[in-house]
Amino acid sequence: MARLEGKVAMVTGAASGIGRASALRFAEDGAAVMCADRDLAGAQHTAALVAERGGSAAALELDVIDSAAVEAALRQTSSELGGLHIVFNNAGVGGGGLGWDKVIAINQTGVYNGLYHGCRMLAESGGGVVVSTASIAGLVALIGVTTDPLNMEYGNGAYQASKGAVVQLTRQFAVSFAKHNVRVNAVAPGYIYTPMTQPMRDVEGAEQFLANLHPMGRLGQPEEIANAAAFLASDEASFITGVTLPVDGGYTAR
């Protein structure tokens, strides 16, 4: 039996990158998947890719900043797909040029909304799993593409602060909901080949510079984050909660 057989998952930020790869992986492992994103067309395309591969998926438009909309999306997932067992809070932005308030709203408050409503709903239905996307930036200070602190990809610190908050929220919700059979974990990607990192990688010499920051000497693939998220969502991780798992080619081990 596939390790997520009979499960229903909602994945936010599912229109591209890590979210799309995770929706595909969850479905490959047997889950029915609700693909949620502000980009509805992108989410629908992800759902179509799942269907092409023989899986079950649906899509909905979601802005994770809106707490009521997040709750409604979770309830729609449950009613439309026949339950709710896994919530993957993956939606996020990189921070470059967006400003403090916007980055915090999406990356921190958005994840909080998914944790708050997701944990409560899972507890009410007997348990489940919440996984969130943190970052190496929530664990260590980043080295920028340039040495100019006014011209760094995450120069205002909002991205780092938001991802550090995800790490701590993961711990707190894990402890608060452990007795309700809800496990709460996070993944902390290194630099990954996604649309989010494309502007950085487009800078001359930056891709090799970023690759060299990882002891493994390369950037990661979205599927490698999806694999970790699927593991944490599965019963194979049944005694793991409150953990932020670096998937970073050794970046945080230096």
C-alpha positions in Angstrom: 0.0 0.0 0.0 1.2 3.5 -0.8 2.2 5.3 2.4 -0.5 8.1 2.0 -3.2 5.8 0.7 -6.6 6.9 1.8 -5.4 10.3 3.0 -6.5 13.7 1.9 -4.1 16.6 1.8 -4.3 20.3 1.1 -1.2 22.0 -0.3 -0.9 25.7 -0.4 1.4 27.4 -3.0 0.6 24.5 -5.2 0.8 26.4 -8.5 4.6 25.9 -9.0 7.9 25.0 -7.4 7.9 23.0 -4.2 4.1 23.2 -3.9 3.6 21.6 -7.3 6.2 18.9 -6.7 4.7 18.1 -3.3 1.2 17.8 -4.7 2.5 15.4 -7.3 4.4 13.4 -4.7 1.6 13.2 -2.2 -0.7 12.0 -5.0 2.0 9.5 -6.1 2.0 8.2 -2.5 -1.8 7.7 -2.6 -3.3 10.9 -1.3 -6.1 12.9 -2.8 -4.8 16.5 -3.1 -6.4 19.9 -3.0 -4.1 22.3 -4.8 -4.5 25.8 -3.4 -2.9 28.9 -4.6 -3.6 32.6 -5.4 -2.8 31.6 -9.0 -5.9 29.5 -9.7 -4.8 28.6 -13.2 -1.5 27.4 -11.9 -3.2 25.3 -9.2 -5.6 23.9 -11.8 -2.7 22.9 -13.9 -1.1 21.1 -11.0 -4.3 19.3 -10.4 -4.4 18.3 -14.0 -0.9 16.9 -13.8 -2.0 14.8 -10.9 -4.9 13.5 -12.8 -2.7 12.7 -15.9 -0.7 10.5 -13.6 -3.7 8.7 -12.3 -4.2 10.6 -9.1 -7.1 12.4 -7.5 -6.9 16.2 -7.2 -8.9 19.4 -7.2 -7.9 23.1 -7.1 -9.1 26.2 -5.4 -8.0 29.9 -5.2 -6.6 30.9 -1.9 -4.9 33.9 -0.4 -3.4 32.5 2.9 -3.4 36.0 4.4 -7.1 35.7 4.8 -7.8 33.6 7.9 -11.5 33.0 7.1 -10.5 31.9 3.5 -8.0 29.4 4.9 -10.6 27.9 7.1 -13.1 27.7 4.3 -10.5 26.1 2.0 -9.8 23.4 4.6 -13.5 22.7 5.0 -14.0 22.7 1.2 -11.1 20.2 0.9 -12.8 17.9 3.5 -16.2 18.1 1.9 -15.0 17.8 -1.7 -12.4 15.1 -1.3 -13.8 13.1 1.6 -11.8 14.2 4.7 -8.7 16.0 5.8 -5.6 14.4 7.1 -2.6 16.5 5.9 -2.1 20.2 5.6 1.0 21.5 3.9 1.5 25.2 4.6 3.9 25.9 1.7 2.8 29.2 0.2 5.4 31.9 0.6 7.3 34.7 -1.1 11.0 35.5 -1.3 10.9 39.0 0.1 12.9 40.9 -2.5 11.3 44.3 -3.0 8.0 43.4 -1.3 8.7 45.1 2.0 8.4 44.0 5.6 4.6 44.0 6.0 3.8 42.0 2.9 6.5 39.3 3.5 5.5 38.9 7.2 1.8 38.7 6.2 2.3 35.9 3.7 5.1 33.9 5.1 4.3 34.2 8.8 0.7 35.1 9.2 -0.2 32.9 6.3 1.4 29.9 7.9 -0.1 30.7 11.3 -3.6 30.7 9.7 -2.9 27.2 8.2 -1.6 26.0 11.6 -4.4 27.5 13.6 -7.3 26.2 11.5 -5.6 23.1 10.3 -4.6 21.8 13.8 -8.1 22.6 15.1 -9.9 20.8 12.3 -7.5 17.8 12.5 -7.9 17.5 16.2 -11.7 17.6 15.8 -11.6 14.7 13.3 -9.2 12.5 15.3 -5.8 13.7 14.3 -3.5 14.3 11.3 -0.4 16.0 10.2 0.6 19.6 9.4 3.8 20.4 7.6 5.0 23.9 6.9 7.8 25.3 4.7 10.4 27.1 6.7 13.9 27.8 5.3 17.5 27.7 6.1 17.0 31.5 6.6 15.0 30.6 9.7 17.9 28.6 11.1 21.1 30.6 10.2 22.0 33.9 8.7 22.1 34.0 4.9 25.1 35.0 2.8 23.8 37.3 0.1 24.6 37.3 -3.6 26.2 40.7 -3.1 28.1 42.2 -0.1 26.0 45.3 -0.1 23.4 45.0 2.7 21.2 47.5 0.8 21.2 45.3 -2.3 20.7 41.7 -0.9 18.0 39.4 -2.1 16.5 39.4 1.4 18.1 42.6 2.5 15.3 43.9 4.8 15.4 40.8 7.0 11.7 40.1 6.7 12.2 36.8 5.0 14.5 35.6 7.7 12.2 36.8 10.5 9.2 35.2 8.9 10.9 31.8 8.4 12.3 31.9 12.0 8.7 32.4 13.1 7.7 29.3 11.2 10.3 27.3 13.0 9.0 28.5 16.4 5.3 28.2 15.5 6.0 24.6 14.5 7.4 23.8 17.9 4.5 25.6 19.7 1.7 24.0 17.8 3.4 20.6 18.0 3.4 20.8 21.8 -0.1 22.2 22.0 -1.7 19.6 19.8 0.4 16.5 20.6 -2.3 15.1 22.9 -4.9 15.5 20.1 -3.0 13.2 17.8 -1.8 16.0 15.5 1.8 16.1 14.5 3.4 19.4 13.4 6.7 19.6 11.6 8.4 21.8 9.0 11.0 21.5 6.2 13.8 24.0 5.8 14.9 24.1 2.2 18.3 25.4 1.1 18.5 27.2 -2.2 16.2 25.3 -4.6 15.5 25.5 -8.3 12.2 27.3 -8.1 10.6 30.4 -9.6 11.3 32.1 -6.3 15.1 31.8 -6.7 15.1 32.6 -10.4 15.8 36.3 -10.0 18.9 35.5 -7.9 20.1 32.8 -10.2 19.8 35.2 -13.2 22.5 37.4 -11.7 25.8 36.6 -13.5 27.8 34.1 -11.5 25.2 33.8 -8.8 24.0 30.3 -9.4 27.5 28.9 -9.0 28.1 31.1 -5.9 24.9 29.8 -4.3 25.7 26.2 -5.2 29.1 26.6 -3.5 27.4 27.6 -0.3 26.1 24.1 0.0 28.7 21.4 1.0 27.2 19.1 -1.6 28.1 21.7 -4.2 24.7 22.2 -5.9 21.2 23.6 -5.5 18.3 21.4 -4.6 15.4 20.3 -6.7 11.7 20.8 -5.7 11.2 17.1 -5.7 13.8 16.7 -3.0 11.8 19.0 -0.7 8.6 17.2 -1.7 10.2 13.8 -0.7 10.9 15.2 2.8 7.4 16.7 3.2 5.8 13.4 2.1 7.9 11.5 4.7 6.9 13.9 7.5 3.3 13.6 6.4 3.4 9.8 6.5 3.1 7.3 9.3 6.8 6.6 8.8 7.3 9.8 10.9 4.8 8.8 13.5 7.0 9.7 16.5 8.3 12.9 15.0 6.7 16.2 15.9 8.0 19.8 16.6 10.9 19.3 14.2 12.2 21.5 11.4 14.1 19.3 9.0 16.8 21.0 6.9 16.8 19.8 3.3 19.8 21.8 2.3 22.7 19.9 1.0 24.6 20.5 4.3 24.2 24.3 4.3 23.2 24.5 8.0 25.9 21.9 9.0 28.8 24.2 8.3 
